[in-house]
Amino acid sequence: MSSIINSLVPEFSVQAFHQGKFKTISSNDVKGKWGIFFFYPADFTFVCPTELEDMADKYAKFQEMGVEIYSVSTDSHFVHKAWHDASDTIRKIKYPMLADPTGALSRAFGVMIEEEGMAYRGTFLVNPEGQIKIAEIHDNGIGRNADELLRKVEAAQFVATHVGEVCPAKWKKGETTLKPSIDLVGKI
């Protein structure tokens, strides 16, 4: 199994439901900015709306950090709209909801469950150069936490702008980082 870390976002073009409209989102829309691809199994399910609401509640903070969120499931853009119209929780979503009914995008990110026709819970942070910097895949019974994702994005953005520094466990913005060197070996 090869790692997806530092690989480039695959070329894609999909339909999306975004701000009350259908639109096409492609890999070109992602270039030049930070982006999170937030795969989930299916609309009208149980854990999924709790995660999507959590991301919706933190969306303004992600936007302040220059990060766009792209939720992705193998449902069509029509189903995304129907879910939006039927659910107060999903109505909170301001980020694009990408439709992947063929599973092509889910396969490209390595989260497709072929026998079920849906994706695992996958979270991928892409930098402005189009490289995947964070990749996390959960089994579908395990929900994610937007606060922890915010912390990871802050760390990735810090490392991207501070060459030679790294963020230790539980690092939060403004805390001390590390500068790896021979002087640190065996002293942490």
Short mmCIF file of N, CA and C in Angstrom, two decimals:
data_model
loop_
_atom_site.label_atom_id
_atom_site.label_comp_id
_atom_site.label_asym_id
_atom_site.label_seq_id
_atom_site.Cartn_x
_atom_site.Cartn_y
_atom_site.Cartn_z
N MET A 1 0.84 -1.17 0.00
CA MET A 1 0.00 0.00 0.00
C MET A 1 0.89 1.24 0.00
N SER A 2 0.73 2.10 -0.97
CA SER A 2 1.54 3.31 -1.02
C SER A 2 0.82 4.45 -0.30
N SER A 3 1.59 5.37 0.21
CA SER A 3 1.03 6.49 0.97
C SER A 3 0.47 7.56 0.05
N ILE A 4 -0.62 8.16 0.50
CA ILE A 4 -1.23 9.25 -0.23
C ILE A 4 -0.62 10.60 0.18
N ILE A 5 0.12 10.61 1.30
CA ILE A 5 0.71 11.85 1.81
C ILE A 5 1.68 12.41 0.77
N ASN A 6 1.56 13.72 0.53
CA ASN A 6 2.35 14.49 -0.43
C ASN A 6 2.03 14.18 -1.89
N SER A 7 1.07 13.27 -2.14
CA SER A 7 0.65 13.08 -3.52
C SER A 7 -0.28 14.23 -3.91
N LEU A 8 -0.45 14.43 -5.19
CA LEU A 8 -1.30 15.51 -5.68
C LEU A 8 -2.76 15.08 -5.73
N VAL A 9 -3.63 16.03 -5.47
CA VAL A 9 -5.06 15.77 -5.59
C VAL A 9 -5.33 15.29 -7.02
N PRO A 10 -6.10 14.24 -7.17
CA PRO A 10 -6.39 13.74 -8.52
C PRO A 10 -7.23 14.75 -9.30
N GLU A 11 -7.11 14.69 -10.61
CA GLU A 11 -7.98 15.51 -11.46
C GLU A 11 -9.41 15.01 -11.31
N PHE A 12 -10.35 15.92 -11.17
CA PHE A 12 -11.75 15.53 -11.05
C PHE A 12 -12.66 16.68 -11.47
N SER A 13 -13.88 16.33 -11.77
CA SER A 13 -14.94 17.30 -12.04
C SER A 13 -16.25 16.62 -11.64
N VAL A 14 -16.93 17.20 -10.64
CA VAL A 14 -18.15 16.59 -10.11
C VAL A 14 -19.23 17.66 -9.93
N GLN A 15 -20.46 17.20 -9.83
CA GLN A 15 -21.56 18.09 -9.51
C GLN A 15 -21.61 18.28 -8.00
N ALA A 16 -22.11 19.44 -7.58
CA ALA A 16 -22.21 19.74 -6.16
C ALA A 16 -23.48 20.51 -5.88
N PHE A 17 -23.91 20.44 -4.64
CA PHE A 17 -24.98 21.30 -4.15
C PHE A 17 -24.31 22.30 -3.23
N HIS A 18 -24.46 23.59 -3.55
CA HIS A 18 -23.77 24.63 -2.78
C HIS A 18 -24.60 25.90 -2.77
N GLN A 19 -24.93 26.34 -1.58
CA GLN A 19 -25.68 27.58 -1.37
C GLN A 19 -26.96 27.63 -2.22
N GLY A 20 -27.70 26.54 -2.19
CA GLY A 20 -28.99 26.48 -2.86
C GLY A 20 -28.95 26.24 -4.35
N LYS A 21 -27.76 25.98 -4.90
CA LYS A 21 -27.63 25.79 -6.35
C LYS A 21 -26.80 24.56 -6.66
N PHE A 22 -27.01 24.05 -7.88
CA PHE A 22 -26.15 23.00 -8.40
C PHE A 22 -25.00 23.67 -9.15
N LYS A 23 -23.81 23.17 -8.96
CA LYS A 23 -22.66 23.71 -9.68
C LYS A 23 -21.62 22.62 -9.88
N THR A 24 -20.71 22.85 -10.79
CA THR A 24 -19.62 21.92 -11.04
C THR A 24 -18.41 22.37 -10.23
N ILE A 25 -17.80 21.44 -9.52
CA ILE A 25 -16.56 21.69 -8.78
C ILE A 25 -15.51 20.77 -9.39
N SER A 26 -14.34 21.33 -9.69
CA SER A 26 -13.26 20.53 -10.28
C SER A 26 -11.98 20.72 -9.49
N SER A 27 -10.99 19.93 -9.83
CA SER A 27 -9.68 20.05 -9.19
C SER A 27 -9.10 21.43 -9.41
N ASN A 28 -9.49 22.11 -10.47
CA ASN A 28 -9.01 23.48 -10.71
C ASN A 28 -9.51 24.45 -9.64
N ASP A 29 -10.69 24.18 -9.08
CA ASP A 29 -11.25 25.04 -8.03
C ASP A 29 -10.47 24.94 -6.73
N VAL A 30 -9.75 23.85 -6.55
CA VAL A 30 -9.01 23.60 -5.31
C VAL A 30 -7.63 24.24 -5.34
N LYS A 31 -7.07 24.40 -6.52
CA LYS A 31 -5.70 24.89 -6.67
C LYS A 31 -5.53 26.28 -6.07
N GLY A 32 -4.39 26.47 -5.41
CA GLY A 32 -4.04 27.78 -4.89
C GLY A 32 -4.60 28.10 -3.52
N LYS A 33 -5.29 27.15 -2.89
CA LYS A 33 -5.80 27.40 -1.53
C LYS A 33 -5.81 26.09 -0.75
N TRP A 34 -5.97 26.21 0.54
CA TRP A 34 -6.10 25.05 1.40
C TRP A 34 -7.50 24.48 1.24
N GLY A 35 -7.61 23.16 1.29
CA GLY A 35 -8.91 22.53 1.17
C GLY A 35 -8.99 21.25 1.99
N ILE A 36 -10.18 20.96 2.49
CA ILE A 36 -10.42 19.71 3.20
C ILE A 36 -11.47 18.93 2.43
N PHE A 37 -11.13 17.70 2.08
CA PHE A 37 -12.10 16.76 1.50
C PHE A 37 -12.57 15.89 2.63
N PHE A 38 -13.87 15.94 2.90
CA PHE A 38 -14.49 15.30 4.05
C PHE A 38 -15.47 14.25 3.56
N PHE A 39 -14.97 13.03 3.32
CA PHE A 39 -15.80 11.94 2.80
C PHE A 39 -16.65 11.35 3.91
N TYR A 40 -17.88 10.99 3.57
CA TYR A 40 -18.78 10.33 4.51
C TYR A 40 -19.62 9.32 3.73
N PRO A 41 -20.19 8.31 4.41
CA PRO A 41 -20.86 7.21 3.70
C PRO A 41 -22.08 7.61 2.89
N ALA A 42 -23.05 8.30 3.50
CA ALA A 42 -24.29 8.54 2.76
C ALA A 42 -25.15 9.60 3.44
N ASP A 43 -25.94 10.27 2.63
CA ASP A 43 -26.94 11.20 3.14
C ASP A 43 -28.05 10.41 3.83
N PHE A 44 -28.83 11.08 4.63
CA PHE A 44 -29.97 10.49 5.35
C PHE A 44 -29.54 9.32 6.25
N THR A 45 -28.39 9.48 6.90
CA THR A 45 -27.91 8.44 7.80
C THR A 45 -27.81 9.00 9.22
N PHE A 46 -26.94 8.43 10.05
CA PHE A 46 -26.98 8.69 11.48
C PHE A 46 -25.77 9.48 11.99
N VAL A 47 -24.58 8.96 11.84
CA VAL A 47 -23.37 9.66 12.30
C VAL A 47 -23.06 10.83 11.36
N CYS A 48 -23.32 10.65 10.07
CA CYS A 48 -22.97 11.66 9.07
C CYS A 48 -23.51 13.05 9.38
N PRO A 49 -24.81 13.20 9.71
CA PRO A 49 -25.29 14.56 9.97
C PRO A 49 -24.63 15.20 11.19
N THR A 50 -24.22 14.38 12.17
CA THR A 50 -23.56 14.96 13.34
C THR A 50 -22.20 15.53 12.95
N GLU A 51 -21.49 14.83 12.08
CA GLU A 51 -20.19 15.31 11.61
C GLU A 51 -20.33 16.54 10.72
N LEU A 52 -21.27 16.48 9.79
CA LEU A 52 -21.45 17.60 8.86
C LEU A 52 -21.90 18.86 9.61
N GLU A 53 -22.71 18.68 10.65
CA GLU A 53 -23.11 19.83 11.47
C GLU A 53 -21.92 20.39 12.24
N ASP A 54 -21.08 19.50 12.78
CA ASP A 54 -19.88 19.93 13.49
C ASP A 54 -19.00 20.76 12.57
N MET A 55 -18.82 20.30 11.33
CA MET A 55 -18.03 21.07 10.36
C MET A 55 -18.72 22.38 10.02
N ALA A 56 -20.04 22.37 9.89
CA ALA A 56 -20.79 23.60 9.59
C ALA A 56 -20.62 24.61 10.72
N ASP A 57 -20.63 24.13 11.95
CA ASP A 57 -20.47 25.03 13.10
C ASP A 57 -19.09 25.66 13.15
N LYS A 58 -18.09 25.02 12.57
CA LYS A 58 -16.71 25.53 12.57
C LYS A 58 -16.31 26.13 11.21
N TYR A 59 -17.24 26.16 10.29
CA TYR A 59 -16.92 26.59 8.92
C TYR A 59 -16.33 27.99 8.88
N ALA A 60 -16.87 28.92 9.64
CA ALA A 60 -16.35 30.30 9.64
C ALA A 60 -14.89 30.32 10.08
N LYS A 61 -14.53 29.50 11.06
CA LYS A 61 -13.14 29.44 11.52
C LYS A 61 -12.24 28.87 10.43
N PHE A 62 -12.69 27.81 9.75
CA PHE A 62 -11.91 27.28 8.64
C PHE A 62 -11.74 28.35 7.56
N GLN A 63 -12.79 29.08 7.26
CA GLN A 63 -12.72 30.13 6.23
C GLN A 63 -11.73 31.22 6.64
N GLU A 64 -11.72 31.61 7.92
CA GLU A 64 -10.74 32.60 8.41
C GLU A 64 -9.32 32.12 8.17
N MET A 65 -9.11 30.82 8.21
CA MET A 65 -7.79 30.22 8.01
C MET A 65 -7.49 30.01 6.52
N GLY A 66 -8.42 30.41 5.65
CA GLY A 66 -8.22 30.24 4.21
C GLY A 66 -8.45 28.83 3.72
N VAL A 67 -9.31 28.08 4.42
CA VAL A 67 -9.56 26.67 4.10
C VAL A 67 -11.00 26.50 3.62
N GLU A 68 -11.16 25.85 2.46
CA GLU A 68 -12.49 25.49 1.97
C GLU A 68 -12.76 24.05 2.34
N ILE A 69 -14.00 23.76 2.71
CA ILE A 69 -14.44 22.42 3.04
C ILE A 69 -15.21 21.87 1.85
N TYR A 70 -14.96 20.62 1.50
CA TYR A 70 -15.71 19.91 0.47
C TYR A 70 -16.20 18.60 1.08
N SER A 71 -17.48 18.53 1.44
CA SER A 71 -17.99 17.24 1.90
C SER A 71 -18.28 16.40 0.66
N VAL A 72 -18.06 15.10 0.77
CA VAL A 72 -18.21 14.21 -0.39
C VAL A 72 -18.88 12.91 0.03
N SER A 73 -19.93 12.53 -0.69
CA SER A 73 -20.50 11.19 -0.54
C SER A 73 -20.83 10.66 -1.93
N THR A 74 -21.18 9.39 -2.00
CA THR A 74 -21.51 8.79 -3.29
C THR A 74 -22.96 9.06 -3.69
N ASP A 75 -23.64 9.91 -2.94
CA ASP A 75 -24.99 10.33 -3.32
C ASP A 75 -24.90 11.34 -4.47
N SER A 76 -26.00 11.55 -5.17
CA SER A 76 -26.04 12.54 -6.24
C SER A 76 -26.26 13.93 -5.64
N HIS A 77 -26.05 14.94 -6.45
CA HIS A 77 -26.30 16.32 -6.01
C HIS A 77 -27.79 16.53 -5.75
N PHE A 78 -28.65 15.76 -6.42
CA PHE A 78 -30.09 15.84 -6.17
C PHE A 78 -30.42 15.36 -4.75
N VAL A 79 -29.76 14.28 -4.34
CA VAL A 79 -29.97 13.75 -2.99
C VAL A 79 -29.45 14.74 -1.95
N HIS A 80 -28.30 15.37 -2.23
CA HIS A 80 -27.78 16.40 -1.31
C HIS A 80 -28.81 17.51 -1.11
N LYS A 81 -29.44 17.95 -2.21
CA LYS A 81 -30.45 19.00 -2.10
C LYS A 81 -31.66 18.52 -1.30
N ALA A 82 -32.11 17.30 -1.57
CA ALA A 82 -33.27 16.76 -0.84
C ALA A 82 -32.96 16.66 0.65
N TRP A 83 -31.74 16.25 1.00
CA TRP A 83 -31.36 16.15 2.41
C TRP A 83 -31.33 17.54 3.02
N HIS A 84 -30.76 18.49 2.30
CA HIS A 84 -30.72 19.89 2.75
C HIS A 84 -32.14 20.41 3.01
N ASP A 85 -33.04 20.13 2.10
CA ASP A 85 -34.42 20.61 2.23
C ASP A 85 -35.17 19.93 3.37
N ALA A 86 -34.80 18.69 3.70
CA ALA A 86 -35.53 17.90 4.69
C ALA A 86 -34.97 18.02 6.12
N SER A 87 -33.76 18.52 6.26
CA SER A 87 -33.09 18.46 7.56
C SER A 87 -32.63 19.84 8.05
N ASP A 88 -33.07 20.23 9.23
CA ASP A 88 -32.59 21.49 9.82
C ASP A 88 -31.09 21.44 10.04
N THR A 89 -30.57 20.29 10.41
CA THR A 89 -29.14 20.13 10.63
C THR A 89 -28.36 20.40 9.35
N ILE A 90 -28.76 19.78 8.26
CA ILE A 90 -28.03 19.91 7.00
C ILE A 90 -28.23 21.29 6.38
N ARG A 91 -29.32 21.94 6.70
CA ARG A 91 -29.57 23.31 6.21
C ARG A 91 -28.51 24.29 6.71
N LYS A 92 -27.80 23.96 7.78
CA LYS A 92 -26.74 24.82 8.32
C LYS A 92 -25.50 24.85 7.41
N ILE A 93 -25.37 23.88 6.53
CA ILE A 93 -24.15 23.73 5.73
C ILE A 93 -24.02 24.85 4.71
N LYS A 94 -22.87 25.52 4.72
CA LYS A 94 -22.56 26.58 3.75
C LYS A 94 -21.46 26.16 2.77
N TYR A 95 -20.78 25.05 3.07
CA TYR A 95 -19.70 24.57 2.20
C TYR A 95 -20.27 23.68 1.09
N PRO A 96 -19.54 23.50 -0.01
CA PRO A 96 -20.01 22.65 -1.11
C PRO A 96 -20.14 21.19 -0.70
N MET A 97 -21.24 20.58 -1.12
CA MET A 97 -21.48 19.15 -0.91
C MET A 97 -21.28 18.46 -2.26
N LEU A 98 -20.15 17.79 -2.41
CA LEU A 98 -19.80 17.16 -3.68
C LEU A 98 -20.50 15.82 -3.86
N ALA A 99 -20.96 15.58 -5.07
CA ALA A 99 -21.63 14.34 -5.43
C ALA A 99 -20.65 13.43 -6.16
N ASP A 100 -20.58 12.19 -5.72
CA ASP A 100 -19.66 11.21 -6.31
C ASP A 100 -20.40 9.91 -6.59
N PRO A 101 -21.50 9.96 -7.37
CA PRO A 101 -22.31 8.75 -7.57
C PRO A 101 -21.58 7.62 -8.29
N THR A 102 -20.55 7.92 -9.05
CA THR A 102 -19.79 6.86 -9.72
C THR A 102 -18.71 6.28 -8.82
N GLY A 103 -18.42 6.97 -7.71
CA GLY A 103 -17.37 6.54 -6.79
C GLY A 103 -15.97 6.86 -7.27
N ALA A 104 -15.83 7.59 -8.37
CA ALA A 104 -14.49 7.87 -8.92
C ALA A 104 -13.62 8.66 -7.94
N LEU A 105 -14.19 9.68 -7.33
CA LEU A 105 -13.42 10.51 -6.38
C LEU A 105 -13.10 9.70 -5.12
N SER A 106 -14.07 8.93 -4.65
CA SER A 106 -13.84 8.08 -3.47
C SER A 106 -12.74 7.06 -3.73
N ARG A 107 -12.71 6.49 -4.92
CA ARG A 107 -11.65 5.54 -5.28
C ARG A 107 -10.29 6.25 -5.35
N ALA A 108 -10.27 7.44 -5.93
CA ALA A 108 -9.01 8.18 -6.08
C ALA A 108 -8.38 8.50 -4.73
N PHE A 109 -9.22 8.71 -3.72
CA PHE A 109 -8.71 9.00 -2.38
C PHE A 109 -8.58 7.73 -1.53
N GLY A 110 -8.93 6.58 -2.07
CA GLY A 110 -8.75 5.31 -1.38
C GLY A 110 -9.75 5.04 -0.27
N VAL A 111 -10.97 5.60 -0.38
CA VAL A 111 -11.97 5.39 0.67
C VAL A 111 -13.20 4.64 0.20
N MET A 112 -13.24 4.20 -1.04
CA MET A 112 -14.43 3.54 -1.58
C MET A 112 -14.58 2.13 -1.01
N ILE A 113 -15.79 1.81 -0.57
CA ILE A 113 -16.14 0.46 -0.15
C ILE A 113 -16.92 -0.14 -1.32
N GLU A 114 -16.27 -0.89 -2.16
CA GLU A 114 -16.86 -1.37 -3.41
C GLU A 114 -18.15 -2.15 -3.19
N GLU A 115 -18.14 -3.08 -2.24
CA GLU A 115 -19.31 -3.94 -2.05
C GLU A 115 -20.52 -3.20 -1.49
N GLU A 116 -20.31 -2.00 -0.96
CA GLU A 116 -21.42 -1.22 -0.41
C GLU A 116 -21.77 0.00 -1.26
N GLY A 117 -20.88 0.37 -2.18
CA GLY A 117 -21.14 1.52 -3.04
C GLY A 117 -21.09 2.85 -2.30
N MET A 118 -20.35 2.89 -1.20
CA MET A 118 -20.21 4.13 -0.45
C MET A 118 -18.80 4.24 0.10
N ALA A 119 -18.50 5.39 0.70
CA ALA A 119 -17.15 5.67 1.17
C ALA A 119 -17.02 5.47 2.68
N TYR A 120 -15.78 5.19 3.09
CA TYR A 120 -15.43 5.29 4.50
C TYR A 120 -15.38 6.76 4.88
N ARG A 121 -15.29 7.04 6.16
CA ARG A 121 -15.10 8.41 6.64
C ARG A 121 -13.64 8.78 6.42
N GLY A 122 -13.38 9.58 5.41
CA GLY A 122 -12.02 9.99 5.09
C GLY A 122 -11.88 11.49 5.16
N THR A 123 -10.79 11.95 5.75
CA THR A 123 -10.51 13.37 5.87
C THR A 123 -9.14 13.63 5.28
N PHE A 124 -9.08 14.57 4.33
CA PHE A 124 -7.83 14.86 3.62
C PHE A 124 -7.63 16.36 3.55
N LEU A 125 -6.49 16.83 4.05
CA LEU A 125 -6.13 18.25 3.95
C LEU A 125 -5.19 18.42 2.78
N VAL A 126 -5.54 19.37 1.91
CA VAL A 126 -4.75 19.65 0.71
C VAL A 126 -4.18 21.05 0.83
N ASN A 127 -2.89 21.20 0.57
CA ASN A 127 -2.27 22.53 0.64
C ASN A 127 -2.47 23.28 -0.68
N PRO A 128 -2.09 24.56 -0.74
CA PRO A 128 -2.31 25.35 -1.98
C PRO A 128 -1.59 24.79 -3.21
N GLU A 129 -0.57 23.99 -3.00
CA GLU A 129 0.15 23.37 -4.13
C GLU A 129 -0.55 22.11 -4.61
N GLY A 130 -1.63 21.72 -3.95
CA GLY A 130 -2.39 20.54 -4.36
C GLY A 130 -1.91 19.25 -3.74
N GLN A 131 -1.02 19.31 -2.76
CA GLN A 131 -0.49 18.12 -2.11
C GLN A 131 -1.34 17.76 -0.89
N ILE A 132 -1.55 16.49 -0.71
CA ILE A 132 -2.29 16.00 0.45
C ILE A 132 -1.34 15.96 1.64
N LYS A 133 -1.66 16.73 2.67
CA LYS A 133 -0.80 16.85 3.85
C LYS A 133 -1.32 16.06 5.06
N ILE A 134 -2.61 15.82 5.11
CA ILE A 134 -3.20 15.01 6.17
C ILE A 134 -4.15 14.03 5.50
N ALA A 135 -4.07 12.77 5.92
CA ALA A 135 -4.98 11.75 5.43
C ALA A 135 -5.39 10.90 6.63
N GLU A 136 -6.68 10.82 6.85
CA GLU A 136 -7.19 10.06 7.98
C GLU A 136 -8.44 9.33 7.53
N ILE A 137 -8.48 8.04 7.76
CA ILE A 137 -9.64 7.23 7.35
C ILE A 137 -10.15 6.47 8.56
N HIS A 138 -11.46 6.59 8.79
CA HIS A 138 -12.12 5.93 9.92
C HIS A 138 -13.09 4.89 9.40
N ASP A 139 -13.33 3.87 10.21
CA ASP A 139 -14.44 2.97 9.94
C ASP A 139 -15.71 3.79 10.13
N ASN A 140 -16.79 3.38 9.51
CA ASN A 140 -17.98 4.23 9.46
C ASN A 140 -18.73 4.40 10.77
N GLY A 141 -18.43 3.61 11.78
CA GLY A 141 -19.08 3.79 13.07
C GLY A 141 -18.39 4.80 13.96
N ILE A 142 -17.28 5.39 13.49
CA ILE A 142 -16.47 6.29 14.31
C ILE A 142 -16.55 7.71 13.75
N GLY A 143 -17.22 8.59 14.48
CA GLY A 143 -17.36 9.98 14.06
C GLY A 143 -16.10 10.79 14.30
N ARG A 144 -15.98 11.88 13.56
CA ARG A 144 -14.81 12.76 13.66
C ARG A 144 -15.13 14.01 14.47
N ASN A 145 -14.10 14.81 14.76
CA ASN A 145 -14.21 15.99 15.59
C ASN A 145 -13.61 17.18 14.86
N ALA A 146 -14.42 18.19 14.55
CA ALA A 146 -13.95 19.37 13.80
C ALA A 146 -12.91 20.16 14.58
N ASP A 147 -13.00 20.19 15.92
CA ASP A 147 -12.00 20.91 16.72
C ASP A 147 -10.61 20.30 16.54
N GLU A 148 -10.54 18.97 16.55
CA GLU A 148 -9.25 18.32 16.35
C GLU A 148 -8.73 18.57 14.93
N LEU A 149 -9.63 18.59 13.96
CA LEU A 149 -9.22 18.88 12.59
C LEU A 149 -8.70 20.32 12.48
N LEU A 150 -9.35 21.26 13.15
CA LEU A 150 -8.86 22.65 13.16
C LEU A 150 -7.43 22.71 13.70
N ARG A 151 -7.17 21.99 14.78
CA ARG A 151 -5.84 21.98 15.37
C ARG A 151 -4.81 21.41 14.38
N LYS A 152 -5.18 20.36 13.68
CA LYS A 152 -4.26 19.77 12.71
C LYS A 152 -4.00 20.71 11.53
N VAL A 153 -5.03 21.42 11.09
CA VAL A 153 -4.85 22.38 10.00
C VAL A 153 -3.91 23.51 10.46
N GLU A 154 -4.11 24.00 11.68
CA GLU A 154 -3.21 25.04 12.20
C GLU A 154 -1.77 24.55 12.21
N ALA A 155 -1.55 23.29 12.62
CA ALA A 155 -0.21 22.72 12.64
C ALA A 155 0.36 22.61 11.22
N ALA A 156 -0.45 22.13 10.29
CA ALA A 156 0.01 21.99 8.90
C ALA A 156 0.36 23.35 8.30
N GLN A 157 -0.46 24.36 8.58
CA GLN A 157 -0.18 25.70 8.06
C GLN A 157 1.07 26.29 8.72
N PHE A 158 1.26 26.03 10.00
CA PHE A 158 2.46 26.51 10.69
C PHE A 158 3.70 25.89 10.07
N VAL A 159 3.71 24.57 9.93
CA VAL A 159 4.86 23.87 9.37
C VAL A 159 5.15 24.35 7.94
N ALA A 160 4.09 24.65 7.18
CA ALA A 160 4.26 25.11 5.80
C ALA A 160 4.95 26.47 5.73
N THR A 161 4.80 27.27 6.76
CA THR A 161 5.37 28.63 6.74
C THR A 161 6.57 28.80 7.65
N HIS A 162 6.98 27.76 8.35
CA HIS A 162 8.12 27.82 9.27
C HIS A 162 9.05 26.64 8.98
N VAL A 163 9.83 26.78 7.93
CA VAL A 163 10.74 25.71 7.51
C VAL A 163 11.69 25.35 8.65
N GLY A 164 11.83 24.07 8.90
CA GLY A 164 12.75 23.60 9.93
C GLY A 164 12.12 23.45 11.30
N GLU A 165 10.83 23.80 11.43
CA GLU A 165 10.15 23.63 12.71
C GLU A 165 9.05 22.58 12.56
N VAL A 166 8.78 21.88 13.65
CA VAL A 166 7.73 20.86 13.67
C VAL A 166 6.87 21.06 14.91
N CYS A 167 5.67 20.52 14.86
CA CYS A 167 4.71 20.68 15.96
C CYS A 167 4.61 19.38 16.75
N PRO A 168 4.88 19.44 18.06
CA PRO A 168 4.79 18.24 18.88
C PRO A 168 3.34 17.83 19.16
N ALA A 169 3.17 16.71 19.83
CA ALA A 169 1.84 16.21 20.19
C ALA A 169 1.05 17.28 20.95
N LYS A 170 -0.24 17.36 20.65
CA LYS A 170 -1.18 18.27 21.29
C LYS A 170 -0.86 19.75 21.06
N TRP A 171 0.06 20.04 20.14
CA TRP A 171 0.44 21.43 19.87
C TRP A 171 -0.80 22.24 19.50
N LYS A 172 -0.84 23.46 20.02
CA LYS A 172 -1.89 24.42 19.66
C LYS A 172 -1.22 25.71 19.24
N LYS A 173 -1.89 26.44 18.37
CA LYS A 173 -1.37 27.68 17.84
C LYS A 173 -0.85 28.58 18.96
N GLY A 174 0.38 29.06 18.78
CA GLY A 174 1.00 29.94 19.76
C GLY A 174 1.91 29.22 20.75
N GLU A 175 1.82 27.89 20.79
CA GLU A 175 2.67 27.14 21.71
C GLU A 175 4.04 26.89 21.08
N THR A 176 4.95 26.40 21.90
CA THR A 176 6.32 26.13 21.48
C THR A 176 6.37 24.98 20.48
N THR A 177 7.20 25.16 19.46
CA THR A 177 7.43 24.10 18.48
C THR A 177 8.82 23.53 18.71
N LEU A 178 9.21 22.62 17.87
CA LEU A 178 10.53 22.02 17.95
C LEU A 178 11.31 22.31 16.68
N LYS A 179 12.64 22.42 16.83
CA LYS A 179 13.54 22.51 15.68
C LYS A 179 14.42 21.28 15.75
N PRO A 180 14.06 20.25 14.94
CA PRO A 180 14.84 19.00 15.00
C PRO A 180 16.32 19.24 14.72
N SER A 181 17.15 18.68 15.60
CA SER A 181 18.61 18.76 15.42
C SER A 181 19.24 17.65 16.24
N ILE A 182 20.50 17.45 16.03
CA ILE A 182 21.21 16.42 16.77
C ILE A 182 21.21 16.73 18.26
N ASP A 183 21.11 18.01 18.61
CA ASP A 183 21.11 18.41 20.02
C ASP A 183 19.85 17.93 20.76
N LEU A 184 18.78 17.65 20.04
CA LEU A 184 17.54 17.19 20.67
C LEU A 184 17.47 15.68 20.83
N VAL A 185 18.30 14.94 20.13
CA VAL A 185 18.22 13.49 20.13
C VAL A 185 18.39 12.97 21.56
N GLY A 186 17.39 12.22 22.03
CA GLY A 186 17.41 11.63 23.35
C GLY A 186 17.09 12.59 24.47
N LYS A 187 16.73 13.83 24.18
CA LYS A 187 16.46 14.81 25.24
C LYS A 187 15.01 15.21 25.34
N ILE A 188 14.16 14.58 24.55
CA ILE A 188 12.73 14.91 24.60
C ILE A 188 12.01 13.81 25.35
#
